[in-house]
mmCIF file of C-alpha atoms in Angstrom:
data_model
loop_
_atom_site.group_PDB
_atom_site.id
_atom_site.type_symbol
_atom_site.label_atom_id
_atom_site.label_comp_id
_atom_site.label_asym_id
_atom_site.label_seq_id
_atom_site.Cartn_x
_atom_site.Cartn_y
_atom_site.Cartn_z
ATOM 1 C CA MET A 17 0.000 0.000 0.000
ATOM 2 C CA ALA A 18 3.015 2.290 0.328
ATOM 3 C CA ASP A 19 3.567 4.612 -2.600
ATOM 4 C CA ASP A 20 6.861 5.504 -4.321
ATOM 5 C CA LYS A 21 7.784 8.130 -1.690
ATOM 6 C CA PHE A 22 8.625 5.516 0.988
ATOM 7 C CA GLU A 23 9.017 1.826 1.708
ATOM 8 C CA SER A 24 6.304 -0.120 3.505
ATOM 9 C CA VAL A 25 7.006 -0.983 7.143
ATOM 10 C CA VAL A 26 4.025 -3.362 7.453
ATOM 11 C CA THR A 27 5.197 -6.940 7.984
ATOM 12 C CA ASP A 28 3.314 -10.242 7.678
ATOM 13 C CA GLU A 29 3.549 -10.495 11.461
ATOM 14 C CA MET A 30 1.653 -7.195 11.814
ATOM 15 C CA ARG A 31 -0.984 -8.268 9.293
ATOM 16 C CA ALA A 32 -1.483 -11.504 11.250
ATOM 17 C CA MET A 33 -2.550 -9.440 14.296
ATOM 18 C CA ILE A 34 -5.632 -8.071 12.514
ATOM 19 C CA GLY A 35 -8.781 -9.371 14.211
ATOM 20 C CA VAL A 36 -6.938 -11.066 17.078
ATOM 21 C CA LYS A 37 -8.132 -9.848 20.491
ATOM 22 C CA GLY A 38 -5.458 -8.973 23.037
ATOM 23 C CA PRO A 39 -5.632 -9.701 26.773
ATOM 24 C CA GLU A 40 -8.332 -8.199 28.923
ATOM 25 C CA THR A 41 -7.783 -4.888 30.728
ATOM 26 C CA ILE A 42 -9.956 -3.971 33.697
ATOM 27 C CA GLY A 43 -11.032 -0.375 34.071
ATOM 28 C CA GLU A 44 -12.740 1.026 37.157
ATOM 29 C CA LEU A 45 -15.302 3.805 37.495
ATOM 30 C CA THR A 46 -15.498 5.405 40.930
ATOM 31 C CA THR A 47 -17.359 8.520 42.069
ATOM 32 C CA THR A 48 -14.001 10.300 42.244
ATOM 33 C CA SER A 49 -12.921 9.180 38.771
ATOM 34 C CA VAL A 50 -16.273 10.183 37.199
ATOM 35 C CA ARG A 51 -16.035 13.609 38.847
ATOM 36 C CA MET A 52 -12.452 14.073 37.643
ATOM 37 C CA PHE A 53 -13.385 13.129 34.074
ATOM 38 C CA ALA A 54 -16.458 15.395 34.064
ATOM 39 C CA ARG A 55 -14.432 18.260 35.565
ATOM 40 C CA SER A 56 -11.688 17.826 32.969
ATOM 41 C CA VAL A 57 -14.178 18.162 30.084
ATOM 42 C CA GLY A 58 -15.883 21.118 31.775
ATOM 43 C CA TYR A 59 -19.335 19.651 32.544
ATOM 44 C CA VAL A 60 -21.415 21.777 34.902
ATOM 45 C CA ASP A 61 -24.402 19.394 35.113
ATOM 46 C CA PRO A 62 -24.648 18.316 38.802
ATOM 47 C CA VAL A 63 -25.624 14.784 37.706
ATOM 48 C CA PHE A 64 -21.889 14.057 37.333
ATOM 49 C CA TYR A 65 -20.945 15.416 40.765
ATOM 50 C CA ASP A 66 -23.855 14.873 43.184
ATOM 51 C CA GLU A 67 -25.082 11.318 43.770
ATOM 52 C CA ALA A 68 -28.500 12.518 45.035
ATOM 53 C CA VAL A 69 -29.070 14.288 41.694
ATOM 54 C CA ALA A 70 -27.886 11.211 39.799
ATOM 55 C CA HIS A 71 -30.387 9.030 41.727
ATOM 56 C CA GLU A 72 -33.229 11.511 41.044
ATOM 57 C CA ARG A 73 -32.399 11.355 37.349
ATOM 58 C CA GLY A 74 -32.602 7.529 37.335
ATOM 59 C CA TYR A 75 -28.927 6.559 37.603
ATOM 60 C CA ARG A 76 -27.518 3.982 40.022
ATOM 61 C CA SER A 77 -24.663 6.385 40.822
ATOM 62 C CA LEU A 78 -22.782 9.173 39.009
ATOM 63 C CA PRO A 79 -23.127 8.385 35.269
ATOM 64 C CA ALA A 80 -20.081 8.247 33.007
ATOM 65 C CA PRO A 81 -19.951 11.224 30.628
ATOM 66 C CA PRO A 82 -19.652 10.279 26.937
ATOM 67 C CA GLY A 83 -16.064 9.223 26.262
ATOM 68 C CA TYR A 84 -15.413 7.849 29.764
ATOM 69 C CA LEU A 85 -15.091 4.068 29.852
ATOM 70 C CA GLY A 86 -13.209 3.704 33.120
ATOM 71 C CA THR A 87 -9.616 4.122 34.235
ATOM 72 C CA PRO A 88 -7.381 1.069 33.765
ATOM 73 C CA ILE A 89 -6.289 -0.311 37.144
ATOM 74 C CA PHE A 90 -2.708 0.870 37.528
ATOM 75 C CA ASN A 91 -0.008 -1.548 38.560
ATOM 76 C CA PRO A 92 3.593 -0.389 38.099
ATOM 77 C CA ALA A 93 4.646 -3.982 37.341
ATOM 78 C CA GLU A 94 2.568 -4.114 34.172
ATOM 79 C CA SER A 95 1.055 -0.711 33.364
ATOM 80 C CA ASP A 96 2.369 1.806 30.867
ATOM 81 C CA PRO A 97 3.533 4.913 32.789
ATOM 82 C CA THR A 98 2.291 7.283 30.050
ATOM 83 C CA PHE A 99 -1.029 5.792 28.966
ATOM 84 C CA GLY A 100 -1.934 3.640 31.982
ATOM 85 C CA GLY A 101 -2.952 0.533 30.024
ATOM 86 C CA ARG A 102 -0.965 -2.688 29.849
ATOM 87 C CA ARG A 103 2.651 -2.207 28.828
ATOM 88 C CA GLY A 104 3.929 -3.857 25.669
ATOM 89 C CA GLN A 105 0.622 -5.381 24.636
ATOM 90 C CA GLY A 106 -1.080 -5.257 21.291
ATOM 91 C CA PHE A 107 0.045 -3.640 18.073
ATOM 92 C CA ARG A 108 3.279 -1.666 18.191
ATOM 93 C CA SER A 109 4.229 0.556 15.316
ATOM 94 C CA PRO A 110 7.851 0.563 14.151
ATOM 95 C CA TYR A 111 7.593 4.387 14.134
ATOM 96 C CA PRO A 112 8.352 6.212 17.399
ATOM 97 C CA LEU A 113 5.883 9.126 17.232
ATOM 98 C CA VAL A 114 2.170 8.610 17.661
ATOM 99 C CA LEU A 115 -0.841 10.862 17.101
ATOM 100 C CA ASN A 116 -4.491 10.138 17.636
ATOM 101 C CA GLY A 117 -6.329 10.083 14.275
ATOM 102 C CA GLY A 118 -9.906 9.599 15.420
ATOM 103 C CA THR A 119 -12.314 8.121 17.947
ATOM 104 C CA ASP A 120 -15.668 6.445 17.445
ATOM 105 C CA ILE A 121 -17.604 5.209 20.492
ATOM 106 C CA GLU A 122 -20.930 3.458 20.141
ATOM 107 C CA TYR A 123 -23.021 2.770 23.256
ATOM 108 C CA THR A 124 -25.398 -0.149 23.597
ATOM 109 C CA GLY A 125 -27.665 1.779 25.990
ATOM 110 C CA VAL A 126 -26.720 -0.102 29.179
ATOM 111 C CA GLN A 127 -26.051 2.494 31.936
ATOM 112 C CA ILE A 128 -22.383 3.075 32.771
ATOM 113 C CA CYS A 129 -21.970 4.453 36.311
ATOM 114 C CA ALA A 130 -19.537 4.864 39.173
ATOM 115 C CA GLY A 131 -19.159 1.456 40.843
ATOM 116 C CA ASP A 132 -18.889 -0.380 37.529
ATOM 117 C CA THR A 133 -15.838 -2.273 36.389
ATOM 118 C CA LEU A 134 -15.442 -2.625 32.643
ATOM 119 C CA ALA A 135 -13.375 -5.372 31.048
ATOM 120 C CA SER A 136 -12.007 -4.404 27.661
ATOM 121 C CA ALA A 137 -10.178 -6.284 24.951
ATOM 122 C CA THR A 138 -8.690 -4.705 21.843
ATOM 123 C CA ALA A 139 -8.083 -6.129 18.390
ATOM 124 C CA LEU A 140 -6.283 -4.465 15.502
ATOM 125 C CA ALA A 141 -8.924 -3.854 12.802
ATOM 126 C CA SER A 142 -6.871 -2.453 9.883
ATOM 127 C CA LEU A 143 -3.466 -1.068 8.810
ATOM 128 C CA GLN A 144 -2.878 1.556 6.130
ATOM 129 C CA GLU A 145 0.171 3.539 4.996
ATOM 130 C CA ARG A 146 0.175 7.070 3.570
ATOM 131 C CA TRP A 147 2.557 9.945 2.919
ATOM 132 C CA SER A 148 1.934 12.962 5.134
ATOM 133 C CA GLY A 149 2.434 16.145 3.161
ATOM 134 C CA ALA A 150 2.025 18.202 6.346
ATOM 135 C CA LEU A 151 4.700 16.350 8.327
ATOM 136 C CA GLY A 152 6.875 15.378 5.329
ATOM 137 C CA VAL A 153 7.138 11.758 6.525
ATOM 138 C CA PRO A 154 5.310 8.457 5.901
ATOM 139 C CA MET A 155 2.458 7.597 8.288
ATOM 140 C CA LEU A 156 1.113 4.255 9.442
ATOM 141 C CA ILE A 157 -2.607 4.379 10.219
ATOM 142 C CA ALA A 158 -3.786 1.615 12.562
ATOM 143 C CA VAL A 159 -7.450 1.212 13.511
ATOM 144 C CA SER A 160 -8.174 -0.815 16.632
ATOM 145 C CA GLU A 161 -11.510 -1.935 18.014
ATOM 146 C CA THR A 162 -12.195 -2.348 21.732
ATOM 147 C CA THR A 163 -15.235 -4.002 23.297
ATOM 148 C CA TYR A 164 -16.216 -2.978 26.861
ATOM 149 C CA THR A 165 -18.150 -5.438 29.032
ATOM 150 C CA ASN A 166 -19.463 -4.630 32.524
ATOM 151 C CA GLN A 167 -19.344 -6.724 35.708
ATOM 152 C CA HIS A 168 -22.678 -8.338 34.745
ATOM 153 C CA GLY A 169 -21.341 -9.541 31.402
ATOM 154 C CA GLN A 170 -23.247 -6.909 29.394
ATOM 155 C CA VAL A 171 -21.473 -5.212 26.481
ATOM 156 C CA VAL A 172 -21.791 -1.480 27.183
ATOM 157 C CA ALA A 173 -19.742 0.096 24.381
ATOM 158 C CA ILE A 174 -17.567 -0.541 21.364
ATOM 159 C CA SER A 175 -14.867 1.961 20.541
ATOM 160 C CA ARG A 176 -12.742 2.314 17.427
ATOM 161 C CA GLY A 177 -9.540 4.280 17.673
ATOM 162 C CA THR A 178 -7.259 5.409 14.874
ATOM 163 C CA GLY A 179 -3.564 5.665 15.719
ATOM 164 C CA ILE A 180 -1.250 7.562 13.370
ATOM 165 C CA SER A 181 2.436 6.818 13.826
ATOM 166 C CA TYR A 182 5.379 8.349 11.996
ATOM 167 C CA PRO A 183 9.170 8.686 12.148
ATOM 168 C CA LYS A 184 11.023 11.807 13.288
ATOM 169 C CA ALA A 185 11.688 14.073 10.287
ATOM 170 C CA GLY A 186 15.153 13.337 8.900
ATOM 171 C CA ASP A 187 15.289 9.752 10.267
ATOM 172 C CA MET B 22 -22.368 30.323 30.460
ATOM 173 C CA SER B 23 -25.121 27.895 29.585
ATOM 174 C CA ASP B 24 -27.512 26.496 32.179
ATOM 175 C CA ALA B 25 -26.089 23.618 34.218
ATOM 176 C CA VAL B 26 -28.971 21.309 33.312
ATOM 177 C CA PRO B 27 -30.071 21.784 29.698
ATOM 178 C CA ASP B 28 -33.770 22.068 28.822
ATOM 179 C CA GLN B 29 -35.364 18.907 27.478
ATOM 180 C CA ILE B 30 -35.967 18.835 23.729
ATOM 181 C CA TYR B 31 -38.393 16.330 22.215
ATOM 182 C CA PHE B 32 -38.207 14.233 19.043
ATOM 183 C CA GLU B 33 -41.234 16.026 17.575
ATOM 184 C CA ASP B 34 -39.495 19.399 17.901
ATOM 185 C CA ILE B 35 -36.508 18.414 15.717
ATOM 186 C CA GLU B 36 -36.263 18.844 11.947
ATOM 187 C CA VAL B 37 -33.550 17.734 9.545
ATOM 188 C CA GLY B 38 -31.286 20.729 8.933
ATOM 189 C CA ASP B 39 -31.711 22.158 12.458
ATOM 190 C CA ASN B 40 -28.577 23.514 14.055
ATOM 191 C CA ILE B 41 -28.309 22.437 17.676
ATOM 192 C CA PRO B 42 -27.124 24.837 20.419
ATOM 193 C CA GLU B 43 -23.379 25.467 20.175
ATOM 194 C CA LEU B 44 -20.949 24.806 23.002
ATOM 195 C CA GLU B 45 -17.873 26.980 23.449
ATOM 196 C CA LYS B 46 -14.662 25.722 25.042
ATOM 197 C CA ASN B 47 -11.522 27.662 25.887
ATOM 198 C CA PRO B 48 -8.853 25.023 26.417
ATOM 199 C CA THR B 49 -5.933 26.065 28.616
ATOM 200 C CA SER B 50 -2.812 24.175 29.679
ATOM 201 C CA GLN B 51 -4.566 23.680 33.039
ATOM 202 C CA GLN B 52 -7.497 21.956 31.343
ATOM 203 C CA LEU B 53 -5.089 19.613 29.534
ATOM 204 C CA VAL B 54 -3.571 18.664 32.894
ATOM 205 C CA TYR B 55 -7.089 18.061 34.285
ATOM 206 C CA TRP B 56 -7.719 15.867 31.243
ATOM 207 C CA ALA B 57 -4.480 13.938 31.751
ATOM 208 C CA ALA B 58 -5.692 13.122 35.277
ATOM 209 C CA GLY B 59 -9.277 12.444 34.204
ATOM 210 C CA SER B 60 -8.462 10.246 31.215
ATOM 211 C CA GLY B 61 -5.177 8.691 32.327
ATOM 212 C CA ASP B 62 -3.326 9.932 29.207
ATOM 213 C CA PHE B 63 -0.078 11.512 30.411
ATOM 214 C CA TYR B 64 1.633 11.895 27.009
ATOM 215 C CA GLN B 65 4.018 14.838 27.423
ATOM 216 C CA ILE B 66 3.128 16.563 24.108
ATOM 217 C CA HIS B 67 0.009 17.829 25.883
ATOM 218 C CA TYR B 68 1.678 19.756 28.727
ATOM 219 C CA ASP B 69 5.428 20.095 28.078
ATOM 220 C CA THR B 70 6.235 22.677 25.386
ATOM 221 C CA GLN B 71 9.859 21.542 25.005
ATOM 222 C CA TYR B 72 8.796 17.890 24.661
ATOM 223 C CA ALA B 73 6.158 18.825 22.066
ATOM 224 C CA GLN B 74 8.711 20.824 20.070
ATOM 225 C CA ASP B 75 11.249 17.982 20.259
ATOM 226 C CA THR B 76 8.704 15.782 18.467
ATOM 227 C CA GLY B 77 8.254 18.376 15.694
ATOM 228 C CA LEU B 78 5.113 20.108 16.952
ATOM 229 C CA ASP B 79 4.910 23.900 17.259
ATOM 230 C CA ASP B 80 3.614 23.742 20.815
ATOM 231 C CA ILE B 81 1.499 21.654 23.198
ATOM 232 C CA ILE B 82 -1.738 20.401 21.613
ATOM 233 C CA VAL B 83 -5.218 19.540 22.878
ATOM 234 C CA HIS B 84 -5.688 15.758 23.332
ATOM 235 C CA GLY B 85 -7.735 14.245 20.493
ATOM 236 C CA ALA B 86 -9.862 12.337 22.992
ATOM 237 C CA LEU B 87 -10.648 15.588 24.834
ATOM 238 C CA LYS B 88 -12.032 17.032 21.582
ATOM 239 C CA HIS B 89 -14.092 13.828 21.252
ATOM 240 C CA ALA B 90 -15.330 14.338 24.823
ATOM 241 C CA PHE B 91 -16.216 18.001 24.008
ATOM 242 C CA LEU B 92 -18.370 16.683 21.138
ATOM 243 C CA GLY B 93 -19.843 14.163 23.607
ATOM 244 C CA GLU B 94 -20.810 17.057 25.898
ATOM 245 C CA LEU B 95 -22.376 18.906 22.916
ATOM 246 C CA LEU B 96 -24.560 15.828 22.255
ATOM 247 C CA TRP B 97 -25.243 15.242 25.960
ATOM 248 C CA ARG B 98 -26.567 18.803 26.270
ATOM 249 C CA PHE B 99 -28.643 18.421 23.104
ATOM 250 C CA ALA B 100 -30.146 15.082 24.242
ATOM 251 C CA GLY B 101 -31.158 16.629 27.593
ATOM 252 C CA PRO B 102 -31.770 14.871 30.934
ATOM 253 C CA GLU B 103 -34.189 12.301 29.414
ATOM 254 C CA GLY B 104 -32.221 11.695 26.219
ATOM 255 C CA GLN B 105 -29.317 9.390 25.563
ATOM 256 C CA VAL B 106 -26.058 9.704 23.629
ATOM 257 C CA LYS B 107 -25.753 6.630 21.412
ATOM 258 C CA ARG B 108 -22.673 7.335 19.330
ATOM 259 C CA VAL B 109 -19.896 9.926 19.103
ATOM 260 C CA GLN B 110 -17.480 9.690 16.187
ATOM 261 C CA CYS B 111 -14.840 12.170 15.039
ATOM 262 C CA SER B 112 -11.606 12.487 13.083
ATOM 263 C CA TYR B 113 -8.683 14.584 14.239
ATOM 264 C CA ARG B 114 -7.794 16.430 11.023
ATOM 265 C CA GLY B 115 -5.576 18.995 12.623
ATOM 266 C CA MET B 116 -3.985 19.960 15.874
ATOM 267 C CA ASP B 117 -5.444 22.514 18.222
ATOM 268 C CA PRO B 118 -3.463 24.705 20.579
ATOM 269 C CA ALA B 119 -4.239 25.499 24.213
ATOM 270 C CA ALA B 120 -3.810 28.862 25.930
ATOM 271 C CA GLN B 121 -0.707 29.135 28.100
ATOM 272 C CA GLY B 122 0.792 31.693 30.451
ATOM 273 C CA ARG B 123 -1.001 35.035 30.291
ATOM 274 C CA GLU B 124 -2.503 34.277 26.906
ATOM 275 C CA SER B 125 -6.260 34.809 26.712
ATOM 276 C CA ALA B 126 -8.170 31.519 26.587
ATOM 277 C CA GLN B 127 -10.624 33.319 24.314
ATOM 278 C CA GLU B 128 -7.963 33.363 21.565
ATOM 279 C CA LYS B 129 -7.905 29.545 21.647
ATOM 280 C CA LYS B 130 -11.688 29.347 21.505
ATOM 281 C CA PHE B 131 -12.880 25.939 20.294
ATOM 282 C CA THR B 132 -16.553 25.806 19.307
ATOM 283 C CA LEU B 133 -18.615 22.633 19.040
ATOM 284 C CA ARG B 134 -21.455 22.658 16.531
ATOM 285 C CA GLY B 135 -23.972 20.166 15.198
ATOM 286 C CA THR B 136 -26.641 19.871 12.511
ATOM 287 C CA VAL B 137 -29.438 17.285 12.354
ATOM 288 C CA THR B 138 -29.055 15.072 9.247
ATOM 289 C CA ARG B 139 -31.721 12.416 9.835
ATOM 290 C CA LYS B 140 -34.508 11.488 12.267
ATOM 291 C CA TYR B 141 -36.342 8.174 12.422
ATOM 292 C CA THR B 142 -38.037 5.773 14.792
ATOM 293 C CA GLU B 143 -36.771 2.255 15.385
ATOM 294 C CA GLY B 144 -39.127 0.233 17.588
ATOM 295 C CA GLU B 145 -39.692 2.451 20.635
ATOM 296 C CA ARG B 146 -36.615 4.538 20.056
ATOM 297 C CA ASN B 147 -36.602 8.008 18.500
ATOM 298 C CA ILE B 148 -33.230 8.345 16.816
ATOM 299 C CA VAL B 149 -31.586 11.557 15.623
ATOM 300 C CA GLU B 150 -28.380 11.571 13.563
ATOM 301 C CA LEU B 151 -26.150 14.624 13.331
ATOM 302 C CA ASN B 152 -23.062 16.017 11.694
ATOM 303 C CA ILE B 153 -20.899 17.500 14.418
ATOM 304 C CA GLU B 154 -17.652 19.456 14.359
ATOM 305 C CA GLY B 155 -15.036 21.174 16.444
ATOM 306 C CA VAL B 156 -14.156 24.601 15.049
ATOM 307 C CA ARG B 157 -11.054 26.715 15.776
ATOM 308 C CA ALA B 158 -11.083 30.435 16.619
ATOM 309 C CA ASP B 159 -10.247 31.240 12.955
ATOM 310 C CA GLY B 160 -13.331 29.313 11.757
ATOM 311 C CA SER B 161 -11.490 26.286 10.353
ATOM 312 C CA VAL B 162 -12.807 22.813 11.249
ATOM 313 C CA SER B 163 -10.196 20.579 12.901
ATOM 314 C CA THR B 164 -12.514 17.853 14.207
ATOM 315 C CA PRO B 165 -15.368 16.746 11.930
ATOM 316 C CA GLY B 166 -17.585 13.890 13.007
ATOM 317 C CA THR B 167 -21.020 12.376 13.379
ATOM 318 C CA GLY B 168 -23.271 11.652 16.330
ATOM 319 C CA VAL B 169 -26.396 9.701 17.193
ATOM 320 C CA VAL B 170 -28.746 10.494 20.090
ATOM 321 C CA ILE B 171 -32.041 9.071 21.315
ATOM 322 C CA LEU B 172 -34.679 11.640 22.266
ATOM 323 C CA PRO B 173 -37.860 11.290 24.311
ATOM 324 C CA SER B 174 -41.224 11.800 22.639
ATOM 325 C CA ARG B 175 -43.958 14.244 23.703
ATOM 326 C CA GLY B 176 -46.443 11.452 23.081
#
């Protein structure tokens, strides 16, 4: 898929990872973590901060704002210090620099609230290579799909993330 | 400043082509640090100018997922207390700066907008589809996307 500006870095080993689910990660939602997420986005709706309001509005506890699917349980023995998820798992680009290309989260309609634990597993969905005119380097575009399942075994959300990786200019 | 709890809108009140109420954000370096704590993403390009520049960026940039969450808040406000956000999708087409130091956050204004593209009923559910976007202070769109919400009915 690479064009004449650069050589492909996609190997058969990488292609073989497409569709293969990685190990499970457990993410927790607590009242404190929901408040921190809501605060960081800038929500002013008390439903995210005050449990009495959340109960009045029909939630078991503080609801997760859109985009919040729990915080991976941190363990220095196995967690990535920058992103918090499992270290060294899943697809790794040969390029050192990574940008986020897009996010797509679809909810099944099952409530996601403080007190939930969500198990997630990610599979690489596709790999694509393109020349970036803006950065002047080749880019590797990897789409991954993650399914989130709550403590009752219900799928609550599916997210698709696009990772764009590229080399340092001049490398 | 918009009301803390948005007014409820009903399925019957929506038409294709309607623009939904805009949401304005003024991201600052402090907000990016809040987001790092809230999301668990501590990548240094979002709060360390020197680190960002060492990777070839002009300056620190707003996290893509925070822009996605801004669009989520836009849809949450539109759906109202009885509505539901079903899907939030966006592409990060360009980088967005955050205000630092004494810079006015207003100069880094990031506006979230949406337009209804389709409405239909599926079983009991009243579904509204939208085009949504994150727009920079200069009017250019860095974060185009789509959204789906479920609205209550007056009936």
